[in-house]
Short mmCIF file of C-alpha atoms in Angstrom, two decimals:
data_model
loop_
_atom_site.label_atom_id
_atom_site.label_comp_id
_atom_site.label_asym_id
_atom_site.label_seq_id
_atom_site.Cartn_x
_atom_site.Cartn_y
_atom_site.Cartn_z
CA UNK A 205 39.65 58.58 38.06
CA UNK A 206 40.40 57.15 41.50
CA UNK A 207 44.08 57.03 40.62
CA UNK A 208 44.06 60.74 39.83
CA UNK A 209 42.35 61.52 43.15
CA UNK A 210 44.84 59.45 45.15
CA UNK A 211 47.73 61.06 43.25
CA UNK A 212 46.41 64.52 44.11
CA UNK A 213 46.07 63.50 47.76
CA UNK A 214 49.58 62.08 47.79
CA UNK A 215 51.10 65.31 46.44
CA UNK A 216 49.43 67.60 48.97
CA UNK A 217 51.97 67.02 51.77
CA UNK A 218 54.80 67.86 49.37
CA UNK A 219 53.07 71.07 48.31
CA UNK A 220 52.39 72.08 51.92
CA UNK A 221 55.98 71.28 52.87
CA UNK A 222 57.24 73.45 50.00
CA UNK A 223 55.07 76.33 51.17
CA UNK A 224 56.38 75.93 54.71
CA UNK A 225 59.93 76.02 53.37
CA UNK A 226 59.21 79.17 51.39
CA UNK A 227 57.59 80.83 54.40
CA UNK A 228 60.49 79.82 56.65
CA UNK A 229 62.97 81.20 54.12
CA UNK A 230 61.04 84.46 53.84
CA UNK A 231 60.84 84.94 57.58
CA UNK A 232 64.53 84.13 58.00
CA UNK A 233 65.55 86.55 55.25
CA UNK A 234 63.37 89.31 56.70
CA UNK A 235 64.81 88.77 60.18
CA UNK A 236 68.43 88.75 58.99
CA UNK A 237 67.86 91.85 56.84
CA UNK A 238 66.34 93.61 59.84
CA UNK A 239 69.29 92.53 61.97
CA UNK A 240 71.76 94.01 59.47
CA UNK A 241 69.67 97.14 58.90
CA UNK A 242 69.31 97.79 62.63
CA UNK A 243 73.04 97.34 63.14
CA UNK A 244 73.85 99.69 60.25
CA UNK A 245 71.57 102.37 61.65
CA UNK A 246 73.23 102.04 65.04
CA UNK A 247 76.73 102.22 63.53
CA UNK A 248 76.48 104.88 60.83
CA UNK A 249 73.01 104.92 59.26
CA UNK A 250 71.85 103.47 55.96
CA UNK A 251 69.78 100.57 57.30
CA UNK A 252 67.37 100.95 54.38
CA UNK A 253 70.14 99.69 52.09
CA UNK A 254 69.84 96.29 53.80
CA UNK A 255 66.10 96.01 54.41
CA UNK A 256 64.56 97.31 51.19
CA UNK A 257 66.44 95.02 48.74
CA UNK A 258 65.50 92.02 50.89
CA UNK A 259 61.82 92.96 50.80
CA UNK A 260 61.89 93.40 47.04
CA UNK A 261 63.63 90.02 46.74
CA UNK A 262 60.70 88.55 48.68
CA UNK A 263 58.32 89.84 46.01
CA UNK A 264 57.03 93.11 47.45
CA UNK A 265 56.48 95.98 44.99
CA UNK A 266 59.06 98.69 45.64
CA UNK A 267 56.65 101.25 47.22
CA UNK A 268 55.34 98.62 49.64
CA UNK A 269 58.89 97.44 50.32
CA UNK A 270 59.89 101.00 51.21
CA UNK A 271 56.82 101.45 53.45
CA UNK A 272 57.36 98.12 55.21
CA UNK A 273 61.06 98.88 55.70
CA UNK A 274 60.19 102.24 57.22
CA UNK A 275 57.85 100.74 59.80
CA UNK A 276 60.21 97.85 60.61
CA UNK A 277 63.06 100.24 61.41
CA UNK A 278 60.84 102.70 63.31
CA UNK A 279 61.20 101.29 66.89
CA UNK A 280 64.99 101.52 66.63
CA UNK A 281 64.74 105.15 65.51
CA UNK A 282 62.46 106.03 68.43
CA UNK A 283 64.72 104.27 70.93
CA UNK A 284 67.78 106.11 69.65
CA UNK A 285 65.96 109.46 69.80
CA UNK A 286 65.02 108.81 73.44
CA UNK A 287 68.61 107.93 74.33
CA UNK A 288 69.91 111.20 72.87
CA UNK A 289 67.17 113.46 74.30
CA UNK A 290 69.46 115.15 76.84
CA UNK A 291 71.57 116.63 74.04
CA UNK A 292 68.75 118.52 72.32
CA UNK A 293 69.35 122.23 71.75
CA UNK A 294 68.21 124.90 69.25
CA UNK A 295 70.00 124.83 65.90
CA UNK A 296 70.95 127.96 64.03
CA UNK A 297 68.43 130.02 65.98
CA UNK A 298 65.55 127.61 65.27
CA UNK A 299 63.88 125.79 68.15
CA UNK A 300 63.59 121.99 68.29
CA UNK A 301 59.79 122.33 68.34
CA UNK A 302 59.81 124.26 65.09
CA UNK A 303 62.19 121.81 63.46
CA UNK A 304 60.04 118.92 64.68
CA UNK A 305 56.85 120.44 63.25
CA UNK A 306 58.53 121.07 59.89
CA UNK A 307 59.87 117.53 59.82
CA UNK A 308 56.52 115.95 60.66
CA UNK A 309 54.72 117.99 57.99
CA UNK A 310 57.40 117.16 55.44
CA UNK A 311 57.24 113.47 56.38
CA UNK A 312 53.48 113.43 55.84
CA UNK A 313 53.78 115.06 52.42
CA UNK A 314 56.65 112.82 51.35
CA UNK A 315 54.89 109.61 52.39
CA UNK A 316 51.68 110.69 50.63
CA UNK A 317 53.74 111.27 47.48
CA UNK A 318 55.02 107.70 47.75
CA UNK A 319 51.46 106.39 48.11
CA UNK A 320 50.45 107.94 44.77
CA UNK A 321 53.69 107.06 42.95
CA UNK A 322 53.20 104.14 40.50
CA UNK A 323 55.46 101.15 41.14
CA UNK A 324 57.22 101.41 37.79
CA UNK A 325 57.91 105.12 38.30
CA UNK A 326 59.33 104.44 41.77
CA UNK A 327 61.50 101.64 40.36
CA UNK A 328 63.09 104.18 38.00
CA UNK A 329 63.50 106.81 40.72
CA UNK A 330 65.00 104.52 43.41
CA UNK A 331 68.51 104.20 41.91
CA UNK A 332 68.91 107.97 41.79
CA UNK A 333 67.70 108.35 45.38
CA UNK A 334 70.21 105.69 46.41
CA UNK A 335 72.94 107.48 44.47
CA UNK A 336 72.15 110.76 46.23
CA UNK A 337 72.25 108.91 49.55
CA UNK A 338 75.61 107.36 48.66
CA UNK A 339 77.05 110.79 47.81
CA UNK A 340 75.74 112.17 51.11
CA UNK A 341 77.38 109.35 53.06
CA UNK A 342 80.63 109.58 51.10
CA UNK A 343 81.09 113.35 50.76
CA UNK A 344 78.37 115.11 52.77
CA UNK A 345 80.50 116.18 55.72
CA UNK A 346 83.42 117.37 53.57
CA UNK A 347 81.09 119.31 51.27
CA UNK A 348 79.39 121.00 54.23
CA UNK A 349 82.72 122.03 55.73
CA UNK A 350 83.95 123.42 52.42
CA UNK A 351 80.76 125.41 51.84
CA UNK A 352 80.65 126.75 55.38
CA UNK A 353 84.03 128.40 54.84
CA UNK A 354 82.67 130.31 51.86
CA UNK A 355 78.98 130.88 52.52
CA UNK A 356 77.02 132.44 55.39
CA UNK A 357 73.46 131.13 55.45
CA UNK A 358 70.57 132.42 57.58
CA UNK A 359 67.75 130.92 59.61
CA UNK A 360 65.27 130.76 56.73
CA UNK A 361 67.61 128.46 54.82
CA UNK A 362 67.55 126.01 57.74
CA UNK A 363 63.74 126.11 57.84
CA UNK A 364 63.51 125.32 54.12
CA UNK A 365 66.21 122.65 54.33
CA UNK A 366 64.51 120.92 57.27
CA UNK A 367 61.21 120.84 55.39
CA UNK A 368 62.92 119.21 52.41
CA UNK A 369 64.73 116.71 54.63
CA UNK A 370 61.41 115.75 56.21
CA UNK A 371 59.84 115.32 52.78
CA UNK A 372 62.73 113.14 51.60
CA UNK A 373 62.63 111.14 54.83
CA UNK A 374 58.92 110.44 54.35
CA UNK A 375 59.25 109.55 50.68
CA UNK A 376 62.33 107.34 50.86
CA UNK A 377 64.73 108.11 53.71
CA UNK A 378 67.83 106.24 52.53
CA UNK A 379 70.91 108.17 53.67
CA UNK A 380 68.84 110.95 55.19
CA UNK A 381 70.83 110.73 58.42
CA UNK A 382 74.07 111.75 56.73
CA UNK A 383 72.23 114.37 54.68
CA UNK A 384 70.87 115.85 57.90
CA UNK A 385 74.29 115.87 59.55
CA UNK A 386 75.83 117.61 56.54
CA UNK A 387 72.98 120.14 56.36
CA UNK A 388 73.14 120.98 60.05
CA UNK A 389 76.91 121.32 59.88
CA UNK A 390 76.56 123.77 57.00
CA UNK A 391 73.60 125.83 58.20
CA UNK A 392 74.03 125.72 61.99
CA UNK A 393 77.84 125.63 62.10
CA UNK A 394 77.95 123.02 64.88
CA UNK A 395 80.35 120.11 65.34
CA UNK A 396 78.97 116.64 64.40
CA UNK A 397 78.82 115.38 68.01
CA UNK A 398 76.48 118.26 68.90
CA UNK A 399 74.14 117.34 66.05
CA UNK A 400 73.44 113.71 66.97
CA UNK A 401 70.51 114.41 69.30
CA UNK A 402 68.62 116.70 66.91
CA UNK A 403 69.43 114.56 63.88
CA UNK A 404 68.21 111.37 65.56
CA UNK A 405 65.00 113.03 66.74
CA UNK A 406 64.22 114.44 63.28
CA UNK A 407 64.75 111.03 61.67
CA UNK A 408 62.39 109.44 64.19
CA UNK A 409 59.75 112.13 63.60
CA UNK A 410 59.92 111.79 59.80
CA UNK A 411 59.66 108.01 60.13
CA UNK A 412 56.70 108.34 62.49
CA UNK A 413 54.83 110.62 60.09
CA UNK A 414 55.50 108.23 57.23
CA UNK A 415 54.50 105.19 59.32
CA UNK A 416 51.12 106.79 60.08
CA UNK A 417 50.43 107.28 56.38
CA UNK A 418 51.79 103.90 55.26
CA UNK A 419 49.79 101.99 57.88
CA UNK A 420 46.67 104.04 57.19
CA UNK A 421 46.82 103.29 53.46
CA UNK A 422 47.52 99.59 54.03
CA UNK A 423 50.96 99.64 52.42
CA UNK A 424 52.72 97.69 55.18
CA UNK A 425 53.04 93.93 54.71
CA UNK A 426 52.89 92.80 58.33
CA UNK A 427 53.79 89.15 57.71
CA UNK A 428 57.30 90.26 56.77
CA UNK A 429 57.42 93.52 58.72
CA UNK A 430 57.15 91.93 62.16
CA UNK A 431 60.14 89.56 61.89
CA UNK A 432 62.16 92.35 60.30
CA UNK A 433 61.19 94.64 63.17
CA UNK A 434 62.40 92.11 65.73
CA UNK A 435 65.64 91.66 63.82
CA UNK A 436 66.14 95.43 63.63
CA UNK A 437 65.76 95.83 67.40
CA UNK A 438 68.30 93.10 68.09
CA UNK A 439 70.62 94.45 65.40
CA UNK A 440 70.43 97.93 66.85
CA UNK A 441 71.46 96.68 70.28
CA UNK A 442 74.31 94.59 68.87
CA UNK A 443 75.42 97.37 66.54
CA UNK A 444 75.66 99.83 69.40
CA UNK A 445 77.88 97.44 71.35
CA UNK A 446 80.07 96.52 68.37
CA UNK A 447 80.34 100.15 67.31
CA UNK A 448 82.12 101.00 70.55
CA UNK A 449 84.90 98.56 69.68
CA UNK A 450 85.31 98.96 65.91
CA UNK A 451 87.49 101.70 64.40
CA UNK A 452 85.39 104.47 62.79
CA UNK A 453 87.21 103.96 59.50
CA UNK A 454 86.13 100.32 59.32
CA UNK A 455 82.50 101.26 60.03
CA UNK A 456 82.59 103.93 57.32
CA UNK A 457 84.12 101.59 54.73
CA UNK A 458 81.52 98.92 55.48
CA UNK A 459 78.67 101.42 55.12
CA UNK A 460 80.05 102.81 51.87
CA UNK A 461 80.53 99.31 50.48
CA UNK A 462 76.95 98.28 51.20
CA UNK A 463 75.47 101.50 49.83
CA UNK A 464 77.59 101.39 46.68
CA UNK A 465 76.71 97.76 45.95
CA UNK A 466 73.01 98.35 46.55
CA UNK A 467 73.00 101.42 44.31
CA UNK A 468 74.64 99.52 41.45
CA UNK A 469 72.18 96.63 41.79
CA UNK A 470 69.18 98.95 41.63
CA UNK A 471 70.56 100.79 38.59
CA UNK A 472 70.96 97.44 36.82
CA UNK A 473 67.46 96.40 37.93
CA UNK A 474 65.89 99.61 36.61
CA UNK A 475 67.91 100.22 33.44
CA UNK A 476 69.74 96.96 32.70
#
Protein backbone atom coordinates (compact mmCIF):
# COMPACT_ATOMS: atom_id res chain seq x y z
CA UNK A 1 0.00 0.00 0.00
CA UNK A 2 2.74 2.44 1.03
CA UNK A 3 4.73 1.45 -2.03
CA UNK A 4 1.82 2.37 -4.28
CA UNK A 5 1.46 5.75 -2.58
CA UNK A 6 5.17 6.55 -2.91
CA UNK A 7 5.09 5.44 -6.55
CA UNK A 8 2.17 7.77 -7.24
CA UNK A 9 4.03 10.62 -5.53
CA UNK A 10 7.18 9.89 -7.51
CA UNK A 11 5.33 10.03 -10.85
CA UNK A 12 3.64 13.37 -10.20
CA UNK A 13 6.63 15.54 -11.22
CA UNK A 14 6.86 13.64 -14.51
CA UNK A 15 3.17 14.16 -15.19
CA UNK A 16 3.38 17.87 -14.35
CA UNK A 17 6.47 18.23 -16.53
CA UNK A 18 4.65 16.56 -19.43
CA UNK A 19 1.74 18.96 -19.04
CA UNK A 20 4.12 21.91 -19.00
CA UNK A 21 5.72 20.61 -22.19
CA UNK A 22 2.34 20.25 -23.86
CA UNK A 23 1.31 23.74 -22.78
CA UNK A 24 4.61 25.19 -23.98
CA UNK A 25 4.22 23.44 -27.32
CA UNK A 26 0.64 24.69 -27.68
CA UNK A 27 1.57 28.27 -26.90
CA UNK A 28 4.53 28.15 -29.27
CA UNK A 29 2.43 26.70 -32.10
CA UNK A 30 -0.29 29.30 -31.57
CA UNK A 31 2.25 32.13 -31.57
CA UNK A 32 4.02 30.92 -34.72
CA UNK A 33 0.70 30.36 -36.51
CA UNK A 34 -0.35 33.89 -35.57
CA UNK A 35 2.99 35.21 -36.80
CA UNK A 36 2.52 33.52 -40.19
CA UNK A 37 -1.15 34.47 -40.42
CA UNK A 38 -0.46 38.11 -39.60
CA UNK A 39 2.32 38.23 -42.19
CA UNK A 40 0.09 36.63 -44.83
CA UNK A 41 -2.66 39.16 -44.19
CA UNK A 42 -0.17 41.99 -44.52
CA UNK A 43 1.27 40.58 -47.75
CA UNK A 44 -1.75 39.33 -49.69
CA UNK A 45 -4.46 38.08 -47.33
CA UNK A 46 -5.37 34.52 -46.39
CA UNK A 47 -4.09 34.53 -42.80
CA UNK A 48 -6.91 32.17 -41.81
CA UNK A 49 -5.18 29.46 -43.84
CA UNK A 50 -2.35 29.50 -41.29
CA UNK A 51 -4.19 30.08 -38.02
CA UNK A 52 -7.23 27.82 -38.30
CA UNK A 53 -5.39 24.54 -39.10
CA UNK A 54 -3.06 25.19 -36.16
CA UNK A 55 -5.99 25.67 -33.78
CA UNK A 56 -7.64 22.48 -34.99
CA UNK A 57 -4.33 20.66 -34.55
CA UNK A 58 -4.35 21.87 -30.94
CA UNK A 59 -7.69 20.13 -30.41
CA UNK A 60 -10.24 22.91 -30.88
CA UNK A 61 -13.50 21.98 -32.63
CA UNK A 62 -13.59 23.65 -36.03
CA UNK A 63 -16.28 26.29 -35.18
CA UNK A 64 -14.32 27.36 -32.09
CA UNK A 65 -11.09 27.31 -34.09
CA UNK A 66 -12.65 29.64 -36.66
CA UNK A 67 -14.00 31.96 -33.94
CA UNK A 68 -10.68 32.06 -32.08
CA UNK A 69 -8.79 32.69 -35.32
CA UNK A 70 -11.12 35.57 -36.16
CA UNK A 71 -10.53 37.32 -32.83
CA UNK A 72 -6.77 36.68 -32.90
CA UNK A 73 -6.42 38.34 -36.30
CA UNK A 74 -8.80 41.21 -35.47
CA UNK A 75 -6.26 43.79 -34.11
CA UNK A 76 -4.22 43.51 -37.30
CA UNK A 77 -7.34 44.11 -39.40
CA UNK A 78 -8.25 47.21 -37.39
CA UNK A 79 -4.72 48.58 -37.60
CA UNK A 80 -4.63 48.13 -41.37
CA UNK A 81 -8.03 49.80 -41.75
CA UNK A 82 -6.81 52.82 -39.78
CA UNK A 83 -3.67 53.09 -41.92
CA UNK A 84 -5.73 53.17 -45.13
CA UNK A 85 -8.45 55.55 -43.88
CA UNK A 86 -7.31 58.48 -46.03
CA UNK A 87 -8.10 56.53 -49.20
CA UNK A 88 -11.78 55.94 -48.44
CA UNK A 89 -14.23 57.03 -51.12
CA UNK A 90 -17.73 56.00 -52.32
CA UNK A 91 -17.83 52.89 -54.50
CA UNK A 92 -20.15 52.55 -57.45
CA UNK A 93 -22.40 55.31 -56.14
CA UNK A 94 -22.71 53.72 -52.68
CA UNK A 95 -21.39 55.57 -49.64
CA UNK A 96 -18.85 54.04 -47.25
CA UNK A 97 -21.37 54.38 -44.41
CA UNK A 98 -23.92 52.31 -46.29
CA UNK A 99 -21.36 49.68 -47.20
CA UNK A 100 -20.17 49.59 -43.58
CA UNK A 101 -23.71 49.10 -42.24
CA UNK A 102 -24.38 46.29 -44.73
CA UNK A 103 -21.10 44.62 -43.83
CA UNK A 104 -21.72 44.81 -40.09
CA UNK A 105 -25.23 43.38 -40.44
CA UNK A 106 -23.96 40.63 -42.72
CA UNK A 107 -21.12 39.85 -40.29
CA UNK A 108 -23.57 39.50 -37.42
CA UNK A 109 -25.81 37.13 -39.39
CA UNK A 110 -22.88 35.08 -40.66
CA UNK A 111 -21.31 34.67 -37.22
CA UNK A 112 -24.67 33.69 -35.71
CA UNK A 113 -24.99 31.03 -38.41
CA UNK A 114 -21.60 29.67 -37.37
CA UNK A 115 -22.71 29.55 -33.73
CA UNK A 116 -25.65 27.27 -34.59
CA UNK A 117 -23.74 25.12 -37.11
CA UNK A 118 -22.89 21.66 -35.66
CA UNK A 119 -19.18 20.84 -35.63
CA UNK A 120 -19.53 17.87 -37.98
CA UNK A 121 -21.53 19.93 -40.48
CA UNK A 122 -18.91 22.70 -40.40
CA UNK A 123 -16.14 20.12 -40.89
CA UNK A 124 -17.84 19.05 -44.13
CA UNK A 125 -18.43 22.63 -45.28
CA UNK A 126 -14.92 23.98 -44.55
CA UNK A 127 -13.11 22.36 -47.51
CA UNK A 128 -15.56 23.89 -49.97
CA UNK A 129 -15.23 27.32 -48.36
CA UNK A 130 -11.46 26.99 -48.62
CA UNK A 131 -11.78 25.92 -52.25
CA UNK A 132 -13.91 28.97 -53.04
CA UNK A 133 -11.32 31.14 -51.29
CA UNK A 134 -8.52 29.53 -53.30
CA UNK A 135 -10.38 30.22 -56.56
CA UNK A 136 -10.92 33.83 -55.51
CA UNK A 137 -7.22 34.28 -54.76
CA UNK A 138 -6.13 32.49 -57.94
CA UNK A 139 -8.63 33.82 -60.49
CA UNK A 140 -10.77 36.52 -58.85
CA UNK A 141 -9.14 39.55 -60.42
CA UNK A 142 -9.00 38.02 -63.92
CA UNK A 143 -12.63 36.90 -63.71
CA UNK A 144 -13.75 40.36 -62.60
CA UNK A 145 -11.90 42.04 -65.46
CA UNK A 146 -13.36 39.63 -68.01
CA UNK A 147 -16.91 40.10 -66.73
CA UNK A 148 -16.60 43.87 -66.54
CA UNK A 149 -15.91 43.98 -70.28
CA UNK A 150 -19.18 42.19 -70.98
CA UNK A 151 -21.58 43.19 -68.21
CA UNK A 152 -22.81 46.52 -66.84
CA UNK A 153 -24.03 46.14 -63.27
CA UNK A 154 -25.90 48.73 -61.19
CA UNK A 155 -25.81 50.00 -57.63
CA UNK A 156 -28.26 47.44 -56.26
CA UNK A 157 -25.93 44.63 -57.28
CA UNK A 158 -23.17 46.18 -55.17
CA UNK A 159 -25.52 46.46 -52.18
CA UNK A 160 -26.48 42.78 -52.45
CA UNK A 161 -22.88 41.69 -53.04
CA UNK A 162 -21.61 43.64 -50.02
CA UNK A 163 -24.25 42.05 -47.80
CA UNK A 164 -23.17 38.59 -48.96
CA UNK A 165 -19.50 39.42 -48.47
CA UNK A 166 -20.26 40.55 -44.92
CA UNK A 167 -22.17 37.33 -44.26
CA UNK A 168 -19.32 35.21 -45.61
CA UNK A 169 -16.78 37.24 -43.64
CA UNK A 170 -18.72 36.64 -40.42
CA UNK A 171 -19.25 32.94 -41.07
CA UNK A 172 -15.76 32.01 -42.23
CA UNK A 173 -13.78 34.81 -43.88
CA UNK A 174 -11.02 32.81 -45.57
CA UNK A 175 -10.09 34.56 -48.82
CA UNK A 176 -12.74 37.23 -48.38
CA UNK A 177 -10.18 39.95 -49.06
CA UNK A 178 -9.56 38.76 -52.60
CA UNK A 179 -13.28 38.14 -53.10
CA UNK A 180 -13.95 41.73 -52.08
CA UNK A 181 -11.28 43.09 -54.41
CA UNK A 182 -12.68 41.09 -57.32
CA UNK A 183 -16.25 42.15 -56.52
CA UNK A 184 -15.39 45.83 -56.24
CA UNK A 185 -13.40 45.67 -59.46
CA UNK A 186 -16.39 44.18 -61.24
CA UNK A 187 -19.19 46.28 -59.76
CA UNK A 188 -17.45 49.62 -59.13
CA UNK A 189 -15.04 49.52 -62.08
CA UNK A 190 -12.11 50.87 -60.04
CA UNK A 191 -8.43 49.92 -60.21
CA UNK A 192 -7.18 47.61 -57.39
CA UNK A 193 -5.05 50.29 -55.70
CA UNK A 194 -8.17 52.45 -55.25
CA UNK A 195 -9.99 49.58 -53.56
CA UNK A 196 -7.53 48.84 -50.75
CA UNK A 197 -8.94 51.35 -48.26
CA UNK A 198 -12.58 50.29 -48.62
CA UNK A 199 -11.71 46.59 -48.78
CA UNK A 200 -9.59 46.75 -45.63
CA UNK A 201 -12.26 48.66 -43.72
CA UNK A 202 -15.01 46.20 -44.73
CA UNK A 203 -12.89 43.24 -43.62
CA UNK A 204 -12.27 44.90 -40.26
CA UNK A 205 -15.98 45.65 -39.81
CA UNK A 206 -17.05 42.09 -40.67
CA UNK A 207 -14.42 40.72 -38.26
CA UNK A 208 -15.58 43.11 -35.54
CA UNK A 209 -19.21 42.03 -35.90
CA UNK A 210 -18.17 38.38 -35.78
CA UNK A 211 -15.88 38.96 -32.78
CA UNK A 212 -18.77 40.48 -30.81
CA UNK A 213 -20.90 37.40 -31.43
CA UNK A 214 -18.12 34.86 -30.88
CA UNK A 215 -17.02 36.45 -27.60
CA UNK A 216 -20.61 36.85 -26.44
CA UNK A 217 -21.38 33.17 -27.03
CA UNK A 218 -18.14 32.03 -25.38
CA UNK A 219 -16.67 30.47 -28.52
CA UNK A 220 -13.22 32.03 -28.17
CA UNK A 221 -10.55 29.95 -26.43
CA UNK A 222 -8.51 32.70 -24.80
CA UNK A 223 -5.63 30.51 -23.63
CA UNK A 224 -4.62 30.01 -27.26
CA UNK A 225 -6.11 33.19 -28.71
CA UNK A 226 -3.89 35.59 -26.79
CA UNK A 227 -0.51 34.19 -27.90
CA UNK A 228 -1.83 33.91 -31.44
CA UNK A 229 -2.97 37.53 -31.27
CA UNK A 230 0.49 38.67 -30.19
CA UNK A 231 2.07 36.64 -32.98
CA UNK A 232 -0.35 38.10 -35.53
CA UNK A 233 0.53 41.67 -34.54
CA UNK A 234 4.25 41.00 -34.87
CA UNK A 235 3.72 39.08 -38.11
CA UNK A 236 1.69 41.92 -39.56
CA UNK A 237 4.46 44.41 -38.86
CA UNK A 238 7.14 42.12 -40.28
CA UNK A 239 5.00 41.20 -43.28
CA UNK A 240 4.47 44.84 -44.16
CA UNK A 241 8.23 45.46 -44.12
CA UNK A 242 9.10 42.29 -46.05
CA UNK A 243 6.32 42.92 -48.56
CA UNK A 244 8.00 46.14 -49.67
CA UNK A 245 11.09 44.17 -50.72
CA UNK A 246 9.66 40.95 -52.16
CA UNK A 247 8.50 40.71 -55.79
CA UNK A 248 4.68 40.57 -56.06
CA UNK A 249 4.92 37.31 -58.01
CA UNK A 250 6.77 35.60 -55.15
CA UNK A 251 4.16 36.79 -52.63
CA UNK A 252 1.34 35.52 -54.84
CA UNK A 253 2.95 32.12 -55.37
CA UNK A 254 3.53 31.72 -51.63
CA UNK A 255 -0.10 32.60 -50.85
CA UNK A 256 -1.44 30.24 -53.50
CA UNK A 257 0.80 27.44 -52.26
CA UNK A 258 -0.39 27.77 -48.67
CA UNK A 259 -4.06 28.01 -49.63
CA UNK A 260 -3.85 25.05 -52.00
CA UNK A 261 -2.10 22.83 -49.45
CA UNK A 262 -4.55 23.77 -46.69
CA UNK A 263 -7.54 23.12 -48.94
CA UNK A 264 -6.27 19.65 -49.87
CA UNK A 265 -5.60 18.78 -46.21
CA UNK A 266 -9.12 19.78 -45.17
CA UNK A 267 -10.70 17.80 -48.02
CA UNK A 268 -8.75 14.72 -46.89
CA UNK A 269 -9.74 15.40 -43.27
CA UNK A 270 -13.44 15.68 -44.13
CA UNK A 271 -13.81 13.03 -46.83
CA UNK A 272 -10.68 10.87 -46.63
